[in-house]
């Protein structure tokens, strides 16, 4: 006889329904799993056999064929263990027919415990969209699965517990809807950063307009300290963005961490990281490509310290995602698209030794130029704000404890106000950094004296067409922070300051 159990798979971060069928036939006892199982799925048989015996069931003495449909899609991960086991039990007549509108997910231990799996939230959403009434998930995945509204989520600890539930002896209790996110008091706060008002101002502009930033300054000037605090001044995640973030993190088995986090993600890969680790694509041979750091930074911040030290191929992989907000990875095993809509903060020393512009610098002019040339032009073109970070002044440190620095909450309030203006003008969620070249003329009107100033500066600094557009977008954000409808000379002058590298390159 043939049994049928519903489960779900994951493609990128999208779930889809998988039907697990089991057919018992005569012949030598053996188990075949078909339907393109890869990696862990092809080993599911061993776990299923052990878990079944441990829970007091007999392994059927017949030939077992398990089919995972649709058969033309590669199946990865461990979530199929439980539905495979149930399909075998049902085919052998050991349990009654399963509820037809329920989806089962979970990895099995050899003793029948149900272990967490990757991508459970997206799978639960797929089950809901397919019209299923309930989804059985590992207990550790219950918190993320609860974000799938409109379907009953039933957390299961062990196979024994599930069998008792299905038999009606001890019904499982459904997982309640998730509580609204609580803003955890973050230990990181701009209140603790003394001085550095020019850099804080630049980061405020970046947060307000969604601009990418490059911080250039000597070691110890506080670049990473400030970058780490950047998420604290960004607008909180909307409900939709939060769901996207949890789905992404869930796909790599970090769903629980994502559920507990109130803020936007912050990822800081080391400069030795490979292109696979940063953009995605690692994983064993024959497996589908896995998400990288830029996907984990989705809806948050990607911080690249020692920016010029990153390998050229790693930096090149960033270009397309920075344009499209997603990354497509092609490998022999298949092609996957992951979301990768992040804000970039890059940090670098001004030269190889780090002390350019001071007496301590030992670099020759040509080696400084060579160092700067490591940054790829097209990538630099996607960074709106270039900020020179000066060493912390003694006065700022001496004032510690005596003067109050502005808190992240205060800065964030201004950021939110500027975002509101942008969303009303450009549509919900569209920041100034995303204004298309065609719209720049109408959305960024310059006052007469600002216009004259820009014409002169364009010649003097030798700006490229792209740099011209970036200055306009940044000036638009500065005007929005100021509550001004058109761009004034002062706004433009400030925006022009944030092209330090263009200036150095022009010299
Ligand atoms: Zn130097």
Coordinates of C-alpha atoms and ligand atoms in Angstrom, one line a residue:
X1 CA 0.0 0.0 0.0
X2 CA 1.0 3.6 -0.5
X3 CA 0.9 6.2 2.3
X4 CA 1.2 9.9 1.9
X5 CA 2.5 12.5 4.4
X6 CA 2.9 16.2 3.8
X7 CA 6.2 18.0 4.6
X8 CA 8.0 21.0 3.2
X9 CA 11.3 22.0 1.6
X10 CA 13.3 25.1 1.2
X11 CA 14.5 26.8 -2.0
X12 CA 16.5 30.0 -1.2
X13 CA 14.4 31.2 1.7
X14 CA 11.1 30.2 0.2
X15 CA 9.3 27.1 1.4
X16 CA 7.4 24.7 -0.8
X17 CA 5.2 21.7 0.0
X18 CA 6.8 18.2 -0.4
X19 CA 4.7 15.1 -0.4
X20 CA 6.4 12.1 1.1
X21 CA 5.1 8.8 -0.3
X22 CA 6.0 5.4 0.9
X23 CA 5.3 2.1 -1.0
X24 CA 5.7 -1.3 0.6
X25 CA 6.4 -4.2 -1.8
X26 CA 7.6 -7.7 -1.7
X27 CA 11.3 -8.5 -2.3
X28 CA 14.4 -8.3 -0.2
X29 CA 14.1 -5.9 2.7
X30 CA 15.7 -2.6 1.8
X31 CA 14.9 1.2 1.9
X32 CA 15.2 3.4 -1.2
X33 CA 14.7 7.2 -0.9
X34 CA 14.1 8.7 -4.3
X35 CA 13.2 12.3 -5.5
X36 CA 16.7 13.8 -5.6
X37 CA 17.8 13.5 -1.9
X38 CA 21.2 15.1 -1.3
X39 CA 23.5 15.0 1.7
X40 CA 21.6 14.6 5.0
X41 CA 18.4 13.4 3.3
X42 CA 20.1 10.3 1.8
X43 CA 21.2 9.4 5.3
X44 CA 17.7 9.8 6.8
X45 CA 17.1 6.1 6.5
X46 CA 19.6 5.2 9.2
X47 CA 18.2 7.8 11.7
X48 CA 14.6 6.7 10.9
X49 CA 15.4 3.0 11.4
X50 CA 17.1 3.6 14.8
X51 CA 14.4 6.0 16.1
X52 CA 11.6 3.6 15.1
X53 CA 13.2 0.6 16.8
X54 CA 13.9 2.7 19.9
X55 CA 10.3 3.8 20.2
X56 CA 9.1 0.2 20.1
X57 CA 8.0 -0.2 16.4
X58 CA 9.1 -3.0 14.2
X59 CA 10.9 -2.2 10.9
X60 CA 8.8 -3.7 8.2
X61 CA 10.3 -6.8 6.5
X62 CA 9.6 -5.7 3.0
X63 CA 11.0 -3.5 0.3
X64 CA 10.4 0.2 1.1
X65 CA 10.4 2.9 -1.5
X66 CA 10.1 6.5 -0.3
X67 CA 9.5 9.2 -2.9
X68 CA 9.9 12.9 -2.2
X69 CA 7.7 14.8 -4.6
X70 CA 8.1 17.0 -6.6
X71 CA 10.8 14.6 -7.7
X72 CA 12.7 17.1 -9.9
X73 CA 13.8 19.4 -7.0
X74 CA 16.9 18.7 -4.9
X75 CA 16.0 18.0 -1.3
X76 CA 18.5 19.0 1.4
X77 CA 18.4 19.3 5.2
X78 CA 17.2 17.1 7.9
X79 CA 13.5 18.2 8.2
X80 CA 12.4 15.1 6.2
X81 CA 13.3 12.6 8.9
X82 CA 10.0 12.8 10.7
X83 CA 7.7 12.7 7.6
X84 CA 9.7 9.8 6.2
X85 CA 9.3 7.8 9.4
X86 CA 5.5 8.6 9.6
X87 CA 5.1 7.5 6.0
X88 CA 6.7 4.2 6.7
X89 CA 4.6 3.6 9.8
X90 CA 1.4 4.5 7.9
X91 CA 2.3 2.3 5.0
X92 CA 3.0 -0.6 7.4
X93 CA -0.3 0.0 9.1
X94 CA 1.4 0.7 12.5
X95 CA -0.5 4.0 12.8
X96 CA -3.9 5.2 11.6
X97 CA -4.1 7.5 8.6
X98 CA -2.6 10.9 9.4
X99 CA -4.6 14.2 9.2
X100 CA -4.6 15.1 5.5
X101 CA -4.1 18.8 6.1
X102 CA -1.1 18.6 8.5
X103 CA 2.6 19.2 7.6
X104 CA 5.4 17.5 9.5
X105 CA 8.9 18.8 10.0
X106 CA 11.8 17.6 12.1
X107 CA 15.1 15.8 12.4
X108 CA 15.2 12.6 14.4
X109 CA 17.8 11.6 16.9
X110 CA 18.6 7.8 17.2
X111 CA 16.4 7.7 20.3
X112 CA 13.4 9.4 18.8
X113 CA 13.9 13.0 20.0
X114 CA 12.9 15.6 17.5
X115 CA 15.7 18.0 16.8
X116 CA 15.5 21.5 15.2
X117 CA 15.7 21.9 11.5
X118 CA 16.7 24.8 9.2
X119 CA 14.1 27.0 7.4
X120 CA 11.1 26.0 9.6
X121 CA 9.4 29.4 9.4
X122 CA 9.4 29.6 5.6
X123 CA 8.2 26.0 5.5
X124 CA 5.3 26.8 7.9
X125 CA 4.4 29.8 5.7
X126 CA 4.3 27.6 2.6
X127 CA 2.1 25.1 4.5
X128 CA -0.3 27.9 5.4
X129 CA -0.3 29.3 1.8
X130 CA -1.1 25.7 0.6
X131 CA -4.2 25.7 2.7
X132 CA -3.0 23.3 5.4
X133 CA -4.5 23.6 8.9
X134 CA -1.6 22.6 11.1
X135 CA 2.2 22.2 11.1
X136 CA 4.1 19.9 13.5
X137 CA 7.5 21.5 14.3
X138 CA 10.5 20.7 16.6
X139 CA 10.0 22.4 20.0
X140 CA 13.2 24.5 19.4
X141 CA 11.7 25.9 16.2
X142 CA 8.4 26.8 17.7
X143 CA 9.2 30.4 18.5
X144 CA 10.1 31.2 14.9
X145 CA 7.3 29.0 13.4
X146 CA 4.8 31.0 15.5
X147 CA 5.4 34.0 13.2
X148 CA 3.4 32.1 10.6
X149 CA 0.0 33.5 11.4
X150 CA -3.1 31.6 10.1
X151 CA -1.9 28.1 10.8
X152 CA -1.8 26.1 14.0
X153 CA 1.8 25.4 15.1
X154 CA 2.2 22.3 17.2
X155 CA 5.6 21.9 18.9
X156 CA 6.8 18.3 19.3
X157 CA 9.6 17.1 21.6
X158 CA 9.8 13.5 20.7
X159 CA 8.3 10.8 18.5
X160 CA 6.6 9.2 21.5
X161 CA 4.8 12.5 22.2
X162 CA 3.7 12.8 18.6
X163 CA 2.3 9.2 18.5
X164 CA 0.4 9.9 21.7
X165 CA -1.0 13.0 20.1
X166 CA -2.0 11.3 16.9
X167 CA -3.6 8.5 18.9
X168 CA -5.6 11.0 20.9
X169 CA -4.1 10.0 24.3
X170 CA -2.2 13.2 25.1
X171 CA -3.0 16.1 22.7
X172 CA -0.3 18.6 22.1
X173 CA -1.0 22.3 22.9
X174 CA -0.5 24.7 20.0
X175 CA 2.1 27.4 20.2
X176 CA 0.7 30.9 21.0
X177 CA 1.1 33.8 18.7
X178 CA 4.5 35.6 19.2
X179 CA 4.5 38.5 21.6
X180 CA 5.2 41.9 20.1
X181 CA 9.0 42.5 20.0
X182 CA 10.4 44.2 23.0
X183 CA 13.1 46.8 22.6
X184 CA 15.9 45.3 24.7
X185 CA 18.1 48.0 26.3
X186 CA 21.1 47.9 24.1
X187 CA 24.5 48.1 25.9
X188 CA 25.9 49.9 22.8
X189 CA 24.9 53.5 22.7
X190 CA 26.3 56.6 21.0
X191 CA 26.2 58.2 24.5
X192 CA 29.4 56.4 25.3
X193 CA 31.3 57.7 22.3
X194 CA 33.1 60.9 23.4
X195 CA 33.7 63.6 20.9
X196 CA 33.8 62.6 17.2
X197 CA 30.8 64.8 16.4
X198 CA 31.6 65.1 12.7
X199 CA 31.6 61.3 12.3
X200 CA 28.4 61.0 14.3
X201 CA 26.8 63.6 12.1
X202 CA 27.8 61.6 9.0
X203 CA 26.4 58.4 10.4
X204 CA 23.2 60.2 11.2
X205 CA 22.9 61.3 7.6
X206 CA 23.7 57.8 6.5
X207 CA 21.0 56.3 8.7
X208 CA 18.4 58.9 7.7
X209 CA 18.9 58.5 3.9
X210 CA 20.0 54.8 3.8
X211 CA 23.4 55.8 2.4
X212 CA 26.5 53.5 2.4
X213 CA 29.5 54.9 4.2
X214 CA 33.2 54.7 4.1
X215 CA 35.1 55.7 7.3
X216 CA 38.8 56.4 6.8
X217 CA 41.0 57.1 9.8
X218 CA 44.0 56.0 11.8
X219 CA 43.9 52.9 14.0
X220 CA 42.3 53.6 17.4
X221 CA 40.2 56.5 16.1
X222 CA 37.0 54.7 17.0
X223 CA 35.8 53.6 13.5
X224 CA 34.6 50.1 14.6
X225 CA 33.3 51.4 17.9
X226 CA 31.0 53.8 16.0
X227 CA 30.1 51.4 13.3
X228 CA 28.9 48.8 15.9
X229 CA 26.5 51.5 17.3
X230 CA 25.0 52.3 13.9
X231 CA 22.1 49.8 14.2
X232 CA 21.0 51.7 17.3
X233 CA 20.1 54.8 15.3
X234 CA 18.4 53.0 12.4
X235 CA 14.6 52.9 12.3
X236 CA 13.2 49.7 14.0
X237 CA 12.3 46.8 11.7
X238 CA 8.7 46.9 10.4
X239 CA 6.7 43.7 10.9
X240 CA 7.3 42.6 7.3
X241 CA 11.1 43.3 7.5
X242 CA 11.2 41.3 10.8
X243 CA 9.6 38.3 9.2
X244 CA 12.1 38.5 6.3
X245 CA 15.0 38.6 8.8
X246 CA 13.7 35.7 10.8
X247 CA 13.2 33.6 7.6
X248 CA 16.8 34.3 6.5
X249 CA 18.3 33.4 9.8
X250 CA 16.0 30.4 10.2
X251 CA 17.4 29.1 6.8
X252 CA 20.8 28.8 8.4
X253 CA 19.5 27.4 11.7
X254 CA 19.7 30.7 13.7
X255 CA 15.9 31.3 13.8
X256 CA 15.8 31.4 17.6
X257 CA 18.5 34.0 17.8
X258 CA 16.7 36.2 15.2
X259 CA 13.4 35.9 17.2
X260 CA 15.1 37.3 20.3
X261 CA 16.9 40.1 18.5
X262 CA 15.0 43.4 18.6
X263 CA 17.4 45.3 16.4
X264 CA 18.5 45.2 12.8
X265 CA 21.2 42.6 12.1
X266 CA 24.9 43.7 12.2
X267 CA 27.5 41.5 10.4
X268 CA 31.2 42.0 10.4
X269 CA 33.0 39.4 8.4
X270 CA 36.8 39.3 8.8
X271 CA 38.9 40.6 5.8
X272 CA 40.3 37.1 5.3
X273 CA 36.8 35.7 4.5
X274 CA 36.3 33.9 1.3
X275 CA 33.8 35.0 -1.4
X276 CA 31.7 32.0 -0.4
X277 CA 31.6 33.1 3.2
X278 CA 30.7 36.7 2.3
X279 CA 28.4 36.3 -0.7
X280 CA 27.2 32.8 0.0
X281 CA 27.7 29.5 -1.8
X282 CA 29.8 27.4 0.5
X283 CA 28.5 23.9 1.5
X284 CA 29.6 20.4 0.7
X285 CA 29.8 19.2 -2.9
X286 CA 26.5 18.4 -4.4
X287 CA 24.6 20.6 -1.9
X288 CA 22.7 23.7 -2.8
X289 CA 24.6 27.0 -2.1
X290 CA 24.1 28.3 1.4
X291 CA 23.6 32.0 2.3
X292 CA 26.6 34.2 3.1
X293 CA 27.2 37.2 5.4
X294 CA 25.5 39.7 3.0
X295 CA 22.3 37.7 3.3
X296 CA 22.6 37.5 7.1
X297 CA 23.0 41.3 6.9
X298 CA 19.7 41.6 5.0
X299 CA 17.7 44.6 6.3
X300 CA 20.6 45.4 8.5
X301 CA 24.3 46.5 8.4
X302 CA 27.3 44.9 6.7
X303 CA 30.5 46.2 8.3
X304 CA 33.7 45.6 6.4
X305 CA 36.7 46.7 8.6
X306 CA 40.1 47.0 6.8
X307 CA 38.1 47.4 3.6
X308 CA 41.1 47.5 1.2
X309 CA 42.5 44.2 2.7
X310 CA 39.5 42.2 1.5
X311 CA 40.3 40.1 -1.5
X312 CA 39.4 41.6 -4.8
X313 CA 37.0 38.8 -5.8
X314 CA 35.2 39.2 -2.5
X315 CA 34.7 42.9 -3.1
X316 CA 33.5 42.3 -6.6
X317 CA 30.8 39.9 -5.4
X318 CA 29.3 42.9 -3.5
X319 CA 28.6 45.0 -6.5
X320 CA 25.5 43.3 -7.9
X321 CA 23.8 42.8 -4.5
X322 CA 24.4 46.4 -3.7
X323 CA 22.5 47.3 -6.8
X324 CA 19.7 44.7 -6.7
X325 CA 19.3 43.9 -3.0
X326 CA 19.7 40.2 -3.7
X327 CA 22.3 37.7 -4.7
X328 CA 22.1 34.9 -7.1
X329 CA 24.6 32.0 -6.6
X330 CA 25.1 29.4 -9.2
X331 CA 26.9 26.1 -8.5
X332 CA 26.9 22.7 -10.1
X333 CA 24.2 21.6 -7.7
X334 CA 21.9 24.4 -8.7
X335 CA 21.1 28.1 -8.6
X336 CA 19.7 29.9 -5.6
X337 CA 18.7 33.5 -5.0
X338 CA 18.9 35.0 -1.5
X339 CA 17.9 38.4 -0.3
X340 CA 20.8 40.7 0.4
X341 CA 19.4 44.2 1.0
X342 CA 22.0 45.7 3.5
X343 CA 23.5 49.0 4.3
X344 CA 27.3 49.0 3.9
X345 CA 29.7 50.6 6.4
X346 CA 33.3 50.2 5.2
X347 CA 36.3 51.3 7.3
X348 CA 39.9 51.7 6.3
X349 CA 43.2 53.2 7.3
X350 CA 44.2 56.1 5.2
X351 CA 47.4 54.4 4.1
X352 CA 49.2 51.1 4.6
X353 CA 50.8 52.1 7.9
X354 CA 47.7 53.8 9.0
X355 CA 49.1 57.3 9.9
X356 CA 48.8 59.2 6.7
X357 CA 48.6 62.9 7.3
X358 CA 50.6 62.7 10.5
X359 CA 54.4 62.7 11.3
X360 CA 54.2 59.0 12.1
X361 CA 53.4 58.0 8.5
X362 CA 56.2 56.1 6.8
X363 CA 54.5 55.5 3.5
X364 CA 55.7 57.1 0.2
X365 CA 53.2 59.0 -1.9
X366 CA 53.2 56.3 -4.5
X367 CA 52.4 53.6 -1.9
X368 CA 49.6 55.7 -0.6
X369 CA 48.1 55.9 -4.1
X370 CA 48.6 52.2 -4.6
X371 CA 46.8 51.5 -1.4
X372 CA 43.8 53.6 -2.4
X373 CA 43.8 52.0 -5.8
X374 CA 42.9 48.7 -4.2
X375 CA 39.4 49.9 -3.8
X376 CA 37.5 49.1 -6.9
X377 CA 36.1 52.2 -8.6
X378 CA 32.6 50.7 -9.3
X379 CA 32.3 49.7 -5.7
X380 CA 33.4 53.1 -4.4
X381 CA 30.9 54.6 -6.7
X382 CA 28.1 52.9 -4.7
X383 CA 29.3 54.6 -1.4
X384 CA 27.6 57.9 -0.9
X385 CA 29.5 59.2 2.1
X386 CA 33.3 59.2 2.5
X387 CA 34.2 60.3 6.0
X388 CA 37.7 61.2 7.3
X389 CA 37.8 60.1 11.0
X390 CA 40.2 62.2 13.1
X391 CA 42.0 60.8 16.2
X392 CA 40.0 61.4 19.4
X393 CA 41.0 64.7 21.0
X394 CA 42.4 64.8 24.5
X395 CA 39.7 67.3 25.5
X396 CA 37.0 64.8 24.6
X397 CA 38.5 62.1 26.8
X398 CA 39.1 64.5 29.7
X399 CA 35.5 65.6 29.5
X400 CA 34.3 62.0 30.0
X401 CA 31.8 61.8 32.9
X402 CA 31.5 65.6 32.9
X403 CA 29.6 66.3 29.7
X404 CA 26.7 64.4 28.3
X405 CA 27.0 63.0 24.8
X406 CA 23.8 62.6 22.8
X407 CA 22.1 59.2 23.1
X408 CA 21.3 56.9 20.3
X409 CA 17.6 57.4 21.0
X410 CA 17.9 61.2 20.4
X411 CA 19.7 60.7 17.1
X412 CA 17.2 58.0 16.1
X413 CA 14.3 60.4 16.6
X414 CA 15.7 62.8 14.0
X415 CA 16.5 59.9 11.6
X416 CA 12.8 58.7 11.9
X417 CA 11.5 62.2 11.2
X418 CA 13.7 62.5 8.1
X419 CA 12.6 59.0 6.9
X420 CA 9.0 60.1 7.3
X421 CA 9.6 63.0 4.9
X422 CA 11.2 60.7 2.4
X423 CA 8.5 58.1 2.5
X424 CA 5.8 60.7 2.0
X425 CA 7.7 62.1 -1.0
X426 CA 9.0 58.9 -2.6
X427 CA 6.7 56.1 -1.3
X428 CA 6.9 53.9 1.7
X429 CA 10.3 52.4 2.3
X430 CA 12.1 54.3 -0.4
X431 CA 15.1 56.2 0.9
X432 CA 17.0 59.0 -0.7
X433 CA 19.9 56.6 -1.5
X434 CA 17.4 54.7 -3.8
X435 CA 16.3 57.8 -5.9
X436 CA 16.9 56.9 -9.5
X437 CA 18.9 59.2 -11.7
X438 CA 15.8 60.1 -13.7
X439 CA 14.0 61.3 -10.6
X440 CA 16.9 63.3 -9.2
X441 CA 15.9 66.5 -11.0
X442 CA 12.4 66.6 -9.7
X443 CA 13.1 65.2 -6.2
X444 CA 16.2 67.2 -5.4
X445 CA 15.6 70.8 -6.5
X446 CA 18.5 73.2 -5.8
X447 CA 18.1 76.8 -4.7
X448 CA 19.8 79.3 -7.0
X449 CA 23.0 79.8 -5.0
X450 CA 23.3 76.1 -4.3
X451 CA 23.1 75.5 -8.0
X452 CA 25.9 78.0 -8.7
X453 CA 28.1 76.4 -6.0
X454 CA 27.6 72.9 -7.4
X455 CA 28.6 74.0 -10.9
X456 CA 31.9 75.5 -9.5
X457 CA 32.6 72.5 -7.3
X458 CA 31.9 70.0 -10.0
X459 CA 34.7 71.6 -12.1
X460 CA 37.1 72.1 -9.2
X461 CA 36.8 68.5 -7.8
X462 CA 36.6 66.9 -11.2
X463 CA 33.5 64.9 -10.1
X464 CA 32.2 62.0 -12.2
X465 CA 28.5 61.8 -13.2
X466 CA 27.9 59.2 -10.6
X467 CA 29.6 61.2 -7.9
X468 CA 27.5 64.2 -8.9
X469 CA 24.3 62.1 -8.3
X470 CA 25.6 60.9 -5.0
X471 CA 26.3 64.4 -3.8
X472 CA 22.7 65.4 -4.7
X473 CA 21.2 62.4 -2.8
X474 CA 23.2 63.2 0.3
X475 CA 22.3 66.9 0.0
X476 CA 18.7 65.8 -0.2
X477 CA 19.0 63.9 3.1
X478 CA 20.7 66.8 4.8
X479 CA 17.9 69.1 3.7
X480 CA 15.3 66.5 5.0
X481 CA 17.1 66.4 8.4
X482 CA 16.8 70.2 8.3
X483 CA 13.1 70.0 7.3
X484 CA 13.8 72.1 4.2
X485 CA 11.8 71.3 1.0
X486 CA 14.6 72.4 -1.5
X487 CA 18.4 72.1 -1.2
X488 CA 20.1 75.2 0.1
X489 CA 23.8 76.1 -0.3
X490 CA 24.6 75.0 3.2
X491 CA 23.2 71.6 2.6
X492 CA 25.1 71.2 -0.6
X493 CA 28.3 72.4 1.0
X494 CA 28.1 69.8 3.7
X495 CA 27.3 67.0 1.2
X496 CA 30.4 68.0 -0.9
X497 CA 32.6 67.4 2.2
X498 CA 31.8 63.7 2.1
X499 CA 33.8 63.1 -1.1
X500 CA 37.2 63.1 0.6
X501 CA 38.6 60.3 -1.6
X502 CA 37.6 62.0 -4.8
X503 CA 39.5 65.0 -3.6
X504 CA 42.6 63.0 -2.7
X505 CA 42.4 61.2 -6.1
X506 CA 42.1 64.6 -7.8
X507 CA 45.2 66.0 -6.1
Ligands
LIG1 ZN1 51.4 55.6 6.0

